[in-house]
């Protein structure tokens, strides 16, 4: 709480081509897909180039806490909007049109109150427009002595239901289905959003019944993936996902982080289903075969 989190991005437009510069680290969350999507939506261009990640642009913060769509997405959106404003001013000056009457329609700059239309490629020909934007989330506060206060920017809500098959004699568990409903704010990329949910569920499954570091007098007994078990595609259950869209008013794009909430509640959902099936207390995770059959 009270941390002034921010991210910075730079946008360049010339001859209908957009270059995006930011320091966001891509670790599979899909920001390299989302950032061009934002630029295309704001500026009406087809060609978007992501320049090599460069910390000299300014901080993007960590790729953690499901924050990059909110923070760096907000920075890219802000930089693109500034470029769009300058493009409208440039077009308005050349064609004697009030920039406030101009909008982006598909890949054109259009006068809302007249017949004027020009492609973004033609409008930006021979002109370099560059803007940098630093996005900050709203201020937060420390919790008071009663544990109350405005300590977080937003909250995500998610629920999971697990269906499992349990062999009580061998202690084997097969997760058949995970059903989930998740508050995602606003879905910006449906395929990527579902991938985040499915990936989080896979991680939660691993914690529930597979992944454990075994120590013996301080020595790790399972230091390789031969003995440290991870879920694979063969272990993945059927996923029934409902994405509840209630755009977050504090978020620049209305979207909340998606990837981490499934990791939190899918593990206890699986554990509760195994308890239901066996009648055992099972107070630890991962739940091992010997916890069920012995």
PDB file of C-alpha atoms in Angstrom:
ATOM      1  CA  UNK A   1       0.000   0.000   0.000  1.00  0.00           C
ATOM      2  CA  UNK A   2       0.935   3.691  -0.565  1.00  0.00           C
ATOM      3  CA  UNK A   3       3.359   2.631  -3.345  1.00  0.00           C
ATOM      4  CA  UNK A   4       3.216   4.935  -6.372  1.00  0.00           C
ATOM      5  CA  UNK A   5       3.249   2.281  -9.078  1.00  0.00           C
ATOM      6  CA  UNK A   6       3.659   3.426 -12.681  1.00  0.00           C
ATOM      7  CA  UNK A   7       4.681   2.360 -16.177  1.00  0.00           C
ATOM      8  CA  UNK A   8       5.968   4.303 -19.173  1.00  0.00           C
ATOM      9  CA  UNK A   9       5.514   3.813 -22.919  1.00  0.00           C
ATOM     10  CA  UNK A  10       6.447   5.720 -26.070  1.00  0.00           C
ATOM     11  CA  UNK A  11       4.545   5.766 -29.353  1.00  0.00           C
ATOM     12  CA  UNK A  12       5.823   6.930 -32.744  1.00  0.00           C
ATOM     13  CA  UNK A  13       3.687   7.337 -35.865  1.00  0.00           C
ATOM     14  CA  UNK A  14       5.076   7.963 -39.347  1.00  0.00           C
ATOM     15  CA  UNK A  15       3.773   6.985 -42.788  1.00  0.00           C
ATOM     16  CA  UNK A  16       1.030   4.898 -41.219  1.00  0.00           C
ATOM     17  CA  UNK A  17       3.467   2.762 -39.210  1.00  0.00           C
ATOM     18  CA  UNK A  18       3.449   2.776 -35.411  1.00  0.00           C
ATOM     19  CA  UNK A  19       6.514   1.988 -33.314  1.00  0.00           C
ATOM     20  CA  UNK A  20       5.947   1.148 -29.654  1.00  0.00           C
ATOM     21  CA  UNK A  21       8.696   1.383 -27.074  1.00  0.00           C
ATOM     22  CA  UNK A  22       8.347   0.148 -23.501  1.00  0.00           C
ATOM     23  CA  UNK A  23      10.254  -1.795 -20.855  1.00  0.00           C
ATOM     24  CA  UNK A  24       7.618  -4.443 -20.196  1.00  0.00           C
ATOM     25  CA  UNK A  25       9.044  -7.950 -19.950  1.00  0.00           C
ATOM     26  CA  UNK A  26       7.090 -10.578 -21.867  1.00  0.00           C
ATOM     27  CA  UNK A  27       7.012 -13.894 -19.995  1.00  0.00           C
ATOM     28  CA  UNK A  28       4.129 -15.483 -21.855  1.00  0.00           C
ATOM     29  CA  UNK A  29       1.299 -13.319 -20.551  1.00  0.00           C
ATOM     30  CA  UNK A  30       0.637 -11.959 -24.046  1.00  0.00           C
ATOM     31  CA  UNK A  31       1.519  -8.272 -23.766  1.00  0.00           C
ATOM     32  CA  UNK A  32       3.315  -8.461 -27.132  1.00  0.00           C
ATOM     33  CA  UNK A  33      -0.097  -9.215 -28.638  1.00  0.00           C
ATOM     34  CA  UNK A  34      -2.083  -6.773 -26.533  1.00  0.00           C
ATOM     35  CA  UNK A  35       0.121  -3.696 -27.058  1.00  0.00           C
ATOM     36  CA  UNK A  36      -0.270  -3.671 -30.884  1.00  0.00           C
ATOM     37  CA  UNK A  37      -3.975  -4.370 -30.423  1.00  0.00           C
ATOM     38  CA  UNK A  38      -4.279  -1.211 -28.315  1.00  0.00           C
ATOM     39  CA  UNK A  39      -2.352   0.848 -30.885  1.00  0.00           C
ATOM     40  CA  UNK A  40      -4.489  -0.405 -33.769  1.00  0.00           C
ATOM     41  CA  UNK A  41      -7.666   0.388 -31.870  1.00  0.00           C
ATOM     42  CA  UNK A  42      -6.612   3.934 -30.941  1.00  0.00           C
ATOM     43  CA  UNK A  43      -4.812   4.966 -34.131  1.00  0.00           C
ATOM     44  CA  UNK A  44      -6.489   2.970 -36.894  1.00  0.00           C
ATOM     45  CA  UNK A  45      -3.264   1.479 -38.243  1.00  0.00           C
ATOM     46  CA  UNK A  46      -2.475  -2.015 -39.457  1.00  0.00           C
ATOM     47  CA  UNK A  47       1.297  -2.067 -39.078  1.00  0.00           C
ATOM     48  CA  UNK A  48       2.606  -1.892 -35.507  1.00  0.00           C
ATOM     49  CA  UNK A  49       6.251  -2.574 -34.664  1.00  0.00           C
ATOM     50  CA  UNK A  50       7.371  -3.341 -31.126  1.00  0.00           C
ATOM     51  CA  UNK A  51      10.906  -2.043 -30.732  1.00  0.00           C
ATOM     52  CA  UNK A  52      13.350  -4.043 -28.574  1.00  0.00           C
ATOM     53  CA  UNK A  53      12.564  -3.714 -24.880  1.00  0.00           C
ATOM     54  CA  UNK A  54      14.572  -0.814 -23.519  1.00  0.00           C
ATOM     55  CA  UNK A  55      14.716   0.333 -19.893  1.00  0.00           C
ATOM     56  CA  UNK A  56      15.852   3.770 -21.072  1.00  0.00           C
ATOM     57  CA  UNK A  57      12.246   4.406 -22.078  1.00  0.00           C
ATOM     58  CA  UNK A  58      11.295   4.400 -18.401  1.00  0.00           C
ATOM     59  CA  UNK A  59      10.200   1.845 -15.873  1.00  0.00           C
ATOM     60  CA  UNK A  60       7.480  -0.691 -16.563  1.00  0.00           C
ATOM     61  CA  UNK A  61       7.742  -2.286 -13.150  1.00  0.00           C
ATOM     62  CA  UNK A  62       7.723  -6.018 -12.672  1.00  0.00           C
ATOM     63  CA  UNK A  63       5.780  -8.560 -14.678  1.00  0.00           C
ATOM     64  CA  UNK A  64       3.984  -9.739 -11.557  1.00  0.00           C
ATOM     65  CA  UNK A  65       0.785  -9.220  -9.580  1.00  0.00           C
ATOM     66  CA  UNK A  66      -1.187  -9.510 -12.853  1.00  0.00           C
ATOM     67  CA  UNK A  67      -0.436  -5.817 -13.367  1.00  0.00           C
ATOM     68  CA  UNK A  68       1.026  -5.315 -16.850  1.00  0.00           C
ATOM     69  CA  UNK A  69      -2.239  -4.998 -18.790  1.00  0.00           C
ATOM     70  CA  UNK A  70      -3.383  -2.400 -16.251  1.00  0.00           C
ATOM     71  CA  UNK A  71      -0.128  -0.466 -15.950  1.00  0.00           C
ATOM     72  CA  UNK A  72       1.814  -0.853 -19.207  1.00  0.00           C
ATOM     73  CA  UNK A  73      -1.411  -1.268 -21.165  1.00  0.00           C
ATOM     74  CA  UNK A  74      -2.502   2.050 -19.695  1.00  0.00           C
ATOM     75  CA  UNK A  75       0.823   3.613 -20.667  1.00  0.00           C
ATOM     76  CA  UNK A  76       0.583   2.369 -24.272  1.00  0.00           C
ATOM     77  CA  UNK A  77      -3.025   3.533 -24.485  1.00  0.00           C
ATOM     78  CA  UNK A  78      -2.102   6.961 -23.109  1.00  0.00           C
ATOM     79  CA  UNK A  79       0.847   7.410 -25.489  1.00  0.00           C
ATOM     80  CA  UNK A  80      -1.260   6.375 -28.493  1.00  0.00           C
ATOM     81  CA  UNK A  81      -4.015   8.798 -27.516  1.00  0.00           C
ATOM     82  CA  UNK A  82      -1.520  11.662 -27.311  1.00  0.00           C
ATOM     83  CA  UNK A  83      -0.225  10.760 -30.783  1.00  0.00           C
ATOM     84  CA  UNK A  84      -3.796  10.628 -32.089  1.00  0.00           C
ATOM     85  CA  UNK A  85      -4.481  14.092 -30.674  1.00  0.00           C
ATOM     86  CA  UNK A  86      -1.411  15.496 -32.421  1.00  0.00           C
ATOM     87  CA  UNK A  87      -2.382  13.746 -35.659  1.00  0.00           C
ATOM     88  CA  UNK A  88      -5.805  15.405 -35.507  1.00  0.00           C
ATOM     89  CA  UNK A  89      -4.141  18.781 -34.909  1.00  0.00           C
ATOM     90  CA  UNK A  90      -1.835  18.204 -37.889  1.00  0.00           C
ATOM     91  CA  UNK A  91      -4.714  17.201 -40.187  1.00  0.00           C
ATOM     92  CA  UNK A  92      -6.898  20.027 -38.913  1.00  0.00           C
ATOM     93  CA  UNK A  93      -4.213  22.617 -39.582  1.00  0.00           C
ATOM     94  CA  UNK A  94      -3.538  21.429 -43.143  1.00  0.00           C
ATOM     95  CA  UNK A  95      -7.204  21.016 -44.127  1.00  0.00           C
ATOM     96  CA  UNK A  96      -8.639  23.858 -42.050  1.00  0.00           C
ATOM     97  CA  UNK A  97     -10.826  21.625 -39.874  1.00  0.00           C
ATOM     98  CA  UNK A  98     -11.438  21.875 -36.142  1.00  0.00           C
ATOM     99  CA  UNK A  99      -9.426  18.963 -34.632  1.00  0.00           C
ATOM    100  CA  UNK A 100     -12.253  18.367 -32.149  1.00  0.00           C
ATOM    101  CA  UNK A 101     -14.440  17.233 -35.065  1.00  0.00           C
ATOM    102  CA  UNK A 102     -12.008  14.521 -36.143  1.00  0.00           C
ATOM    103  CA  UNK A 103     -12.261  10.849 -35.186  1.00  0.00           C
ATOM    104  CA  UNK A 104     -10.675   7.567 -36.228  1.00  0.00           C
ATOM    105  CA  UNK A 105     -12.996   5.362 -38.267  1.00  0.00           C
ATOM    106  CA  UNK A 106     -11.456   2.043 -39.295  1.00  0.00           C
ATOM    107  CA  UNK A 107      -8.152   3.175 -40.866  1.00  0.00           C
ATOM    108  CA  UNK A 108      -9.223   6.730 -41.713  1.00  0.00           C
ATOM    109  CA  UNK A 109      -9.350  10.136 -40.074  1.00  0.00           C
ATOM    110  CA  UNK A 110     -12.926  11.357 -40.501  1.00  0.00           C
ATOM    111  CA  UNK A 111     -14.730  14.653 -39.941  1.00  0.00           C
ATOM    112  CA  UNK A 112     -17.815  13.843 -37.841  1.00  0.00           C
ATOM    113  CA  UNK A 113     -19.683  16.877 -39.185  1.00  0.00           C
ATOM    114  CA  UNK A 114     -18.619  16.793 -42.825  1.00  0.00           C
ATOM    115  CA  UNK A 115     -17.539  14.673 -45.763  1.00  0.00           C
ATOM    116  CA  UNK A 116     -13.798  14.893 -45.151  1.00  0.00           C
ATOM    117  CA  UNK A 117     -11.957  11.568 -44.963  1.00  0.00           C
ATOM    118  CA  UNK A 118      -8.262  10.748 -45.223  1.00  0.00           C
ATOM    119  CA  UNK A 119      -6.376   7.547 -44.470  1.00  0.00           C
ATOM    120  CA  UNK A 120      -4.070   7.507 -41.463  1.00  0.00           C
ATOM    121  CA  UNK A 121      -1.257   6.469 -43.811  1.00  0.00           C
ATOM    122  CA  UNK A 122      -1.752   9.563 -45.960  1.00  0.00           C
ATOM    123  CA  UNK A 123      -2.359  11.835 -42.979  1.00  0.00           C
ATOM    124  CA  UNK A 124       0.934  10.810 -41.351  1.00  0.00           C
ATOM    125  CA  UNK A 125       3.007  10.724 -44.547  1.00  0.00           C
ATOM    126  CA  UNK A 126       6.353  12.439 -44.080  1.00  0.00           C
ATOM    127  CA  UNK A 127       5.514  13.427 -40.508  1.00  0.00           C
ATOM    128  CA  UNK A 128       7.007  11.936 -37.337  1.00  0.00           C
ATOM    129  CA  UNK A 129       4.730  12.184 -34.325  1.00  0.00           C
ATOM    130  CA  UNK A 130       6.142  10.889 -31.050  1.00  0.00           C
ATOM    131  CA  UNK A 131       4.725  10.970 -27.541  1.00  0.00           C
ATOM    132  CA  UNK A 132       5.639   9.408 -24.200  1.00  0.00           C
ATOM    133  CA  UNK A 133       3.105   8.670 -21.475  1.00  0.00           C
ATOM    134  CA  UNK A 134       3.569   7.649 -17.860  1.00  0.00           C
ATOM    135  CA  UNK A 135       0.590   5.871 -16.343  1.00  0.00           C
ATOM    136  CA  UNK A 136       0.051   5.949 -12.570  1.00  0.00           C
ATOM    137  CA  UNK A 137      -2.710   4.110 -10.758  1.00  0.00           C
ATOM    138  CA  UNK A 138      -4.786   5.982  -8.210  1.00  0.00           C
ATOM    139  CA  UNK A 139      -3.224   6.601  -4.773  1.00  0.00           C
ATOM    140  CA  UNK A 140      -3.583   3.970  -2.065  1.00  0.00           C
ATOM    141  CA  UNK A 141      -3.341   4.252   1.707  1.00  0.00           C
ATOM    142  CA  UNK A 142      -1.974   2.229   4.599  1.00  0.00           C
ATOM    143  CA  UNK A 143      -4.393   0.155   6.639  1.00  0.00           C
ATOM    144  CA  UNK A 144      -5.489   1.637   9.943  1.00  0.00           C
ATOM    145  CA  UNK A 145      -5.172  -0.047  13.351  1.00  0.00           C
ATOM    146  CA  UNK A 146      -8.351  -2.028  12.631  1.00  0.00           C
ATOM    147  CA  UNK A 147      -7.029  -3.397   9.348  1.00  0.00           C
ATOM    148  CA  UNK A 148      -9.304  -1.160   7.300  1.00  0.00           C
ATOM    149  CA  UNK A 149      -8.432   1.264   4.527  1.00  0.00           C
ATOM    150  CA  UNK A 150      -7.954   1.915   0.848  1.00  0.00           C
ATOM    151  CA  UNK A 151      -4.874  -0.270   0.426  1.00  0.00           C
ATOM    152  CA  UNK A 152      -5.405  -1.754  -3.045  1.00  0.00           C
ATOM    153  CA  UNK A 153      -6.270  -0.352  -6.452  1.00  0.00           C
ATOM    154  CA  UNK A 154      -8.866  -3.026  -7.241  1.00  0.00           C
ATOM    155  CA  UNK A 155      -9.981  -6.510  -6.282  1.00  0.00           C
ATOM    156  CA  UNK A 156     -10.625  -9.542  -8.475  1.00  0.00           C
ATOM    157  CA  UNK A 157     -13.265 -12.134  -7.618  1.00  0.00           C
ATOM    158  CA  UNK A 158     -13.248 -15.762  -8.721  1.00  0.00           C
ATOM    159  CA  UNK A 159     -14.907 -19.045  -7.775  1.00  0.00           C
ATOM    160  CA  UNK A 160     -13.980 -22.614  -8.705  1.00  0.00           C
ATOM    161  CA  UNK A 161     -15.739 -25.966  -8.566  1.00  0.00           C
ATOM    162  CA  UNK A 162     -13.727 -29.159  -8.956  1.00  0.00           C
ATOM    163  CA  UNK A 163     -14.917 -32.596 -10.068  1.00  0.00           C
ATOM    164  CA  UNK A 164     -12.481 -35.405  -9.211  1.00  0.00           C
ATOM    165  CA  UNK A 165     -12.225 -39.177  -9.449  1.00  0.00           C
ATOM    166  CA  UNK A 166     -10.417 -40.778  -6.498  1.00  0.00           C
ATOM    167  CA  UNK A 167      -9.133 -44.336  -6.196  1.00  0.00           C
ATOM    168  CA  UNK A 168      -9.165 -44.688  -2.400  1.00  0.00           C
ATOM    169  CA  UNK A 169      -7.245 -47.984  -2.510  1.00  0.00           C
ATOM    170  CA  UNK A 170      -4.323 -46.673  -4.563  1.00  0.00           C
ATOM    171  CA  UNK A 171      -4.605 -43.032  -3.482  1.00  0.00           C
ATOM    172  CA  UNK A 172      -4.753 -41.802  -7.070  1.00  0.00           C
ATOM    173  CA  UNK A 173      -6.605 -38.631  -8.060  1.00  0.00           C
ATOM    174  CA  UNK A 174      -7.830 -37.570 -11.496  1.00  0.00           C
ATOM    175  CA  UNK A 175      -9.205 -34.052 -11.809  1.00  0.00           C
ATOM    176  CA  UNK A 176     -12.017 -34.405 -14.336  1.00  0.00           C
ATOM    177  CA  UNK A 177     -13.378 -30.875 -14.614  1.00  0.00           C
ATOM    178  CA  UNK A 178     -12.839 -27.396 -13.243  1.00  0.00           C
ATOM    179  CA  UNK A 179     -15.719 -24.946 -13.592  1.00  0.00           C
ATOM    180  CA  UNK A 180     -14.992 -21.318 -12.855  1.00  0.00           C
ATOM    181  CA  UNK A 181     -16.586 -17.894 -12.922  1.00  0.00           C
ATOM    182  CA  UNK A 182     -14.181 -14.960 -12.794  1.00  0.00           C
ATOM    183  CA  UNK A 183     -14.550 -11.205 -12.643  1.00  0.00           C
ATOM    184  CA  UNK A 184     -12.159 -10.056 -15.368  1.00  0.00           C
ATOM    185  CA  UNK A 185     -13.222  -6.421 -15.650  1.00  0.00           C
ATOM    186  CA  UNK A 186     -13.204  -6.164 -19.434  1.00  0.00           C
ATOM    187  CA  UNK A 187     -11.947  -8.831 -21.816  1.00  0.00           C
ATOM    188  CA  UNK A 188      -9.441  -7.305 -24.241  1.00  0.00           C
ATOM    189  CA  UNK A 189      -8.336 -10.532 -25.928  1.00  0.00           C
ATOM    190  CA  UNK A 190     -10.714 -13.477 -25.373  1.00  0.00           C
ATOM    191  CA  UNK A 191      -8.268 -16.197 -26.441  1.00  0.00           C
ATOM    192  CA  UNK A 192      -5.459 -14.830 -24.271  1.00  0.00           C
ATOM    193  CA  UNK A 193      -7.836 -14.345 -21.335  1.00  0.00           C
ATOM    194  CA  UNK A 194      -8.979 -17.970 -21.505  1.00  0.00           C
ATOM    195  CA  UNK A 195      -5.347 -19.061 -21.769  1.00  0.00           C
ATOM    196  CA  UNK A 196      -4.536 -17.141 -18.587  1.00  0.00           C
ATOM    197  CA  UNK A 197      -7.426 -18.821 -16.768  1.00  0.00           C
ATOM    198  CA  UNK A 198      -6.460 -22.292 -17.994  1.00  0.00           C
ATOM    199  CA  UNK A 199      -2.805 -21.704 -17.110  1.00  0.00           C
ATOM    200  CA  UNK A 200      -3.685 -20.559 -13.604  1.00  0.00           C
ATOM    201  CA  UNK A 201      -5.879 -23.630 -13.149  1.00  0.00           C
ATOM    202  CA  UNK A 202      -3.004 -25.893 -14.230  1.00  0.00           C
ATOM    203  CA  UNK A 203      -0.715 -24.283 -11.661  1.00  0.00           C
ATOM    204  CA  UNK A 204      -3.340 -24.660  -8.942  1.00  0.00           C
ATOM    205  CA  UNK A 205      -3.782 -28.324  -9.887  1.00  0.00           C
ATOM    206  CA  UNK A 206      -0.043 -28.869  -9.532  1.00  0.00           C
ATOM    207  CA  UNK A 207      -0.067 -27.362  -6.053  1.00  0.00           C
ATOM    208  CA  UNK A 208      -3.087 -29.450  -5.054  1.00  0.00           C
ATOM    209  CA  UNK A 209      -1.876 -32.945  -5.964  1.00  0.00           C
ATOM    210  CA  UNK A 210       1.648 -32.906  -7.431  1.00  0.00           C
ATOM    211  CA  UNK A 211       4.242 -30.258  -6.693  1.00  0.00           C
ATOM    212  CA  UNK A 212       6.309 -30.553  -3.524  1.00  0.00           C
ATOM    213  CA  UNK A 213       9.946 -29.999  -2.601  1.00  0.00           C
ATOM    214  CA  UNK A 214      10.976 -32.911  -0.373  1.00  0.00           C
ATOM    215  CA  UNK A 215      13.755 -32.104   2.106  1.00  0.00           C
ATOM    216  CA  UNK A 216      15.745 -34.549   4.239  1.00  0.00           C
ATOM    217  CA  UNK A 217      18.053 -32.912   6.785  1.00  0.00           C
ATOM    218  CA  UNK A 218      18.248 -29.844   4.574  1.00  0.00           C
ATOM    219  CA  UNK A 219      18.985 -31.819   1.412  1.00  0.00           C
ATOM    220  CA  UNK A 220      16.553 -31.754  -1.481  1.00  0.00           C
ATOM    221  CA  UNK A 221      15.530 -35.304  -2.357  1.00  0.00           C
ATOM    222  CA  UNK A 222      13.740 -34.520  -5.633  1.00  0.00           C
ATOM    223  CA  UNK A 223      16.022 -32.058  -7.469  1.00  0.00           C
ATOM    224  CA  UNK A 224      14.950 -33.044 -11.005  1.00  0.00           C
ATOM    225  CA  UNK A 225      11.721 -33.186 -12.966  1.00  0.00           C
ATOM    226  CA  UNK A 226      11.925 -36.965 -12.763  1.00  0.00           C
ATOM    227  CA  UNK A 227      10.866 -36.721  -9.125  1.00  0.00           C
ATOM    228  CA  UNK A 228       9.412 -33.200  -8.894  1.00  0.00           C
ATOM    229  CA  UNK A 229       6.076 -33.678 -10.592  1.00  0.00           C
ATOM    230  CA  UNK A 230       4.464 -31.020 -12.785  1.00  0.00           C
ATOM    231  CA  UNK A 231       1.065 -31.205 -14.490  1.00  0.00           C
ATOM    232  CA  UNK A 232       1.211 -31.752 -18.242  1.00  0.00           C
ATOM    233  CA  UNK A 233      -1.420 -31.589 -20.956  1.00  0.00           C
ATOM    234  CA  UNK A 234      -2.326 -35.188 -20.061  1.00  0.00           C
ATOM    235  CA  UNK A 235      -3.295 -34.051 -16.560  1.00  0.00           C
ATOM    236  CA  UNK A 236      -5.257 -31.000 -17.669  1.00  0.00           C
ATOM    237  CA  UNK A 237      -8.960 -31.231 -16.818  1.00  0.00           C
ATOM    238  CA  UNK A 238     -11.866 -29.963 -18.858  1.00  0.00           C
ATOM    239  CA  UNK A 239     -12.255 -26.262 -18.086  1.00  0.00           C
ATOM    240  CA  UNK A 240     -15.650 -24.572 -18.122  1.00  0.00           C
ATOM    241  CA  UNK A 241     -14.967 -20.850 -17.780  1.00  0.00           C
ATOM    242  CA  UNK A 242     -17.396 -17.973 -17.422  1.00  0.00           C
ATOM    243  CA  UNK A 243     -15.809 -14.537 -17.740  1.00  0.00           C
ATOM    244  CA  UNK A 244     -17.884 -11.893 -15.993  1.00  0.00           C
ATOM    245  CA  UNK A 245     -17.343  -8.499 -17.595  1.00  0.00           C
ATOM    246  CA  UNK A 246     -17.814  -5.527 -15.301  1.00  0.00           C
ATOM    247  CA  UNK A 247     -15.314  -2.937 -16.588  1.00  0.00           C
ATOM    248  CA  UNK A 248     -13.164  -1.632 -13.751  1.00  0.00           C
ATOM    249  CA  UNK A 249     -13.685   2.155 -13.626  1.00  0.00           C
ATOM    250  CA  UNK A 250     -10.198   2.780 -12.206  1.00  0.00           C
ATOM    251  CA  UNK A 251      -8.433   0.802 -14.940  1.00  0.00           C
ATOM    252  CA  UNK A 252      -7.473   2.689 -18.132  1.00  0.00           C
ATOM    253  CA  UNK A 253      -8.857  -0.117 -20.321  1.00  0.00           C
ATOM    254  CA  UNK A 254     -11.408  -1.476 -17.869  1.00  0.00           C
ATOM    255  CA  UNK A 255      -9.491  -4.764 -17.548  1.00  0.00           C
ATOM    256  CA  UNK A 256      -8.308  -6.518 -14.405  1.00  0.00           C
ATOM    257  CA  UNK A 257      -5.478  -9.005 -14.010  1.00  0.00           C
ATOM    258  CA  UNK A 258      -6.584 -12.520 -14.926  1.00  0.00           C
ATOM    259  CA  UNK A 259      -3.728 -15.010 -14.588  1.00  0.00           C
ATOM    260  CA  UNK A 260      -3.143 -15.238 -10.852  1.00  0.00           C
ATOM    261  CA  UNK A 261      -6.614 -15.440  -9.243  1.00  0.00           C
ATOM    262  CA  UNK A 262      -7.175 -19.010 -10.543  1.00  0.00           C
ATOM    263  CA  UNK A 263      -3.993 -20.146  -8.766  1.00  0.00           C
ATOM    264  CA  UNK A 264      -5.476 -19.043  -5.452  1.00  0.00           C
ATOM    265  CA  UNK A 265      -8.846 -20.768  -5.316  1.00  0.00           C
ATOM    266  CA  UNK A 266      -8.543 -23.790  -7.604  1.00  0.00           C
ATOM    267  CA  UNK A 267      -6.216 -25.562  -5.139  1.00  0.00           C
ATOM    268  CA  UNK A 268      -8.681 -25.497  -2.218  1.00  0.00           C
ATOM    269  CA  UNK A 269     -11.490 -26.421  -4.624  1.00  0.00           C
ATOM    270  CA  UNK A 270      -9.632 -29.594  -5.647  1.00  0.00           C
ATOM    271  CA  UNK A 271      -8.720 -30.344  -2.025  1.00  0.00           C
ATOM    272  CA  UNK A 272     -12.350 -29.917  -0.957  1.00  0.00           C
ATOM    273  CA  UNK A 273     -13.513 -32.279  -3.714  1.00  0.00           C
ATOM    274  CA  UNK A 274     -11.015 -34.936  -2.600  1.00  0.00           C
ATOM    275  CA  UNK A 275     -12.167 -34.528   1.012  1.00  0.00           C
ATOM    276  CA  UNK A 276     -15.741 -34.968  -0.179  1.00  0.00           C
ATOM    277  CA  UNK A 277     -14.828 -38.139  -2.047  1.00  0.00           C
ATOM    278  CA  UNK A 278     -12.789 -39.747   0.740  1.00  0.00           C
ATOM    279  CA  UNK A 279     -14.256 -38.394   3.956  1.00  0.00           C
ATOM    280  CA  UNK A 280     -10.724 -37.647   5.155  1.00  0.00           C
ATOM    281  CA  UNK A 281      -9.588 -34.357   6.690  1.00  0.00           C
ATOM    282  CA  UNK A 282      -6.547 -33.915   4.385  1.00  0.00           C
ATOM    283  CA  UNK A 283      -5.094 -30.766   6.015  1.00  0.00           C
ATOM    284  CA  UNK A 284      -2.122 -30.303   3.661  1.00  0.00           C
ATOM    285  CA  UNK A 285      -1.234 -29.835   0.018  1.00  0.00           C
ATOM    286  CA  UNK A 286      -0.135 -31.396  -2.144  1.00  0.00           C
ATOM    287  CA  UNK A 287      -2.418 -34.287  -1.271  1.00  0.00           C
ATOM    288  CA  UNK A 288      -0.265 -37.394  -1.723  1.00  0.00           C
ATOM    289  CA  UNK A 289      -1.430 -40.952  -2.423  1.00  0.00           C
ATOM    290  CA  UNK A 290      -0.417 -42.013   1.093  1.00  0.00           C
ATOM    291  CA  UNK A 291      -2.599 -39.245   2.549  1.00  0.00           C
ATOM    292  CA  UNK A 292      -5.624 -40.924   0.941  1.00  0.00           C
ATOM    293  CA  UNK A 293      -4.999 -44.668   1.174  1.00  0.00           C
ATOM    294  CA  UNK A 294      -3.016 -45.069   4.413  1.00  0.00           C
TER     295      UNK A 294
END
